[in-house]
Amino acid sequence: MPEALEASGTLASARSPVPEPVPQPYRWRWVALFVILAAEVMDLLDSTVTNIASPTIRLELGGSYTTIQWLGAGYVLAMAVGLITGGRLGDIFGRKRMFLIGAAGFTAGSVLCGVAQEPGMLIAFRVLQGLFGAVMIPQGLGIIKEMFDEKEMGKAFGAFGPVMGLSAVGGPILAGWLVEADLFGTGWRMIFLINLPLGLAAIVAGLKFLPEFRPPRAPRLDIVGALLATAAATLIIFPLVQGRELGWPAWTFVSTAASAVVFAIFAWYELRVHRAGGDPLVTPSLFRKRAFTGGLVFAVLFFAGMIGYSLVFNLFVQMGLGYSPLKAGLAGAPWAVGMVIGFGATAGAAQKHGRVVLQLGTLVMTLGIIGMYATLKAAGVGVTLWQLVPALLVIGFGMSMVMAPFFDTVLAGVDAHETGTASGTLTAIQQLGGALGIAVLGTLFFGLLGGQVSGGADDTAPRLRAELASAGVPTAVRQQIAVDLKVCARDRAEEEDPATTPASCAMVDRTVRSTIAANPQEAARIGAAVGQAGQDGAKRGFIGALEFTLLLEMGLLLLTCAFSFLLPRRARPDAAPSH
């Protein structure tokens, strides 16, 4: 009888198999997310800190206005061309291992930037930073996809929005404080050296808390694809940054056109590798996913506008309004406050309504840009930071509406085997957009500056002549000073080397000195009148250049909103709002 019962139980168990245990989520996933976000913060801080510190760096190390652009563009360009390959390296060698290698190289590159002795050396080390950052950053997105289930995925990616936004705005504030604090006599160098303790902490925490995920079959590295992608990105960024200083020679236009050709060759080659059963750098199937392709277009436009605008605004408040690095950094604080308010107010709406929130965010940002444009028009040379606060708050609020659902929406439809290449490609396009923004908006700003400053001198000339007349300066001399001051203002704005005094400015100085010598009793009035006219003319020029840049930024945001219709309505079907 017992044997019969045992046999009966065995038969019953065979007919009713025991369900397999549900795999438990990774225990340290939230701590690991914090480590990944810390690395993201290091990257984002380093992509923005030179916006504030670059005028100070240029004064100490020398270099031209183009140096300012390359300090930012060199870093983000290296990130852009390396990120796709960096994501693939994680698929091949393991994401944890490549994250740690990237963090170590990024930290070493930061230290080298902190000890650089001339502009070319600093730019080269910035490129090195960017390349190792390109190895580090895409691993984090891939690890998140492995650690979290569908229920927690939205929360995990939702953390990227606030962190990225606040880092992008907080970076200039931190940079300004570090430059002025002059810790241990390091000056601007501390904006890079501070990464040493941060990087070491990320490495130690990564060793302990990051899980190791590797695909069953490691893909091969597509070296030809990596070289084609690098060449295509460089061909478009280099002429945009360097062209203005060189007078836009014919090769700059040829290079830009060649970039489109090389990108086309890259796409053809990747498809060929895929059809041959190889491992392309970018999986072609990704581009059949509407969320992903729409997200790439959206990312280029949005981040070009955001990063380019950030550079121009920080240059305006320092070089145009004469703010110190710390005050210039604090000028972005209302932007950060607007983002904090926005993330808190729209977090739930971002998950429920997806694309609509993105679209509203771009429109809110556009309203903020319009507000800033109107404020500059109304206030003129007397504009203050307090007058810009409302517009900056609105811009920050709108940006939070865009950032919160972005990554979750774009990456939600990516299959597990596409995670590495998708993460690298998306982040690469984000960085490429930033490099384009720095190149295009920075070039536009500096290109307009000379003409705008010259126009500003024309606007201040009547008042200058009137004040000189009241000081007893002869008519011919008054006219000569006004004309020479206009030429000097334009030449100084277009002078690439800040240590060089244009000949026209030396002429103004000689004329003013001889005028004072002829009217010694009015020396103070004459000197004050010429000095004030020069300052007001320069301010008017910077305001005019910024206004034109804001108009371009409005166009970019509206174009971004239009392309957002390529995205799905929401990241997941189950995210649909209940009725």
Short mmCIF file of C-alpha atoms in Angstrom, two decimals, residues 468 471 473 512-513 515-530:
data_model
loop_
_atom_site.label_atom_id
_atom_site.label_comp_id
_atom_site.label_asym_id
_atom_site.label_seq_id
_atom_site.Cartn_x
_atom_site.Cartn_y
_atom_site.Cartn_z
CA LEU A 468 32.37 115.76 -25.04
CA ALA A 471 33.45 119.34 -21.75
CA VAL A 473 36.07 119.34 -26.87
CA VAL A 512 41.88 110.86 -25.75
CA ARG A 513 45.21 111.54 -24.05
CA THR A 515 42.43 115.84 -25.81
CA ILE A 516 42.83 115.63 -22.03
CA ALA A 517 46.22 117.33 -22.29
CA ALA A 518 44.52 120.22 -24.11
CA ASN A 519 41.68 120.35 -21.52
CA PRO A 520 43.23 119.18 -18.20
CA GLN A 521 40.43 120.67 -16.11
CA GLU A 522 37.90 118.36 -17.87
CA ALA A 523 40.07 115.23 -17.76
CA ALA A 524 37.70 113.27 -15.51
CA ARG A 525 34.62 114.10 -17.61
CA ILE A 526 36.32 113.24 -20.92
CA GLY A 527 37.73 109.94 -19.64
CA ALA A 528 34.41 108.94 -18.05
CA ALA A 529 32.43 109.78 -21.20
CA VAL A 530 34.68 107.74 -23.50
#
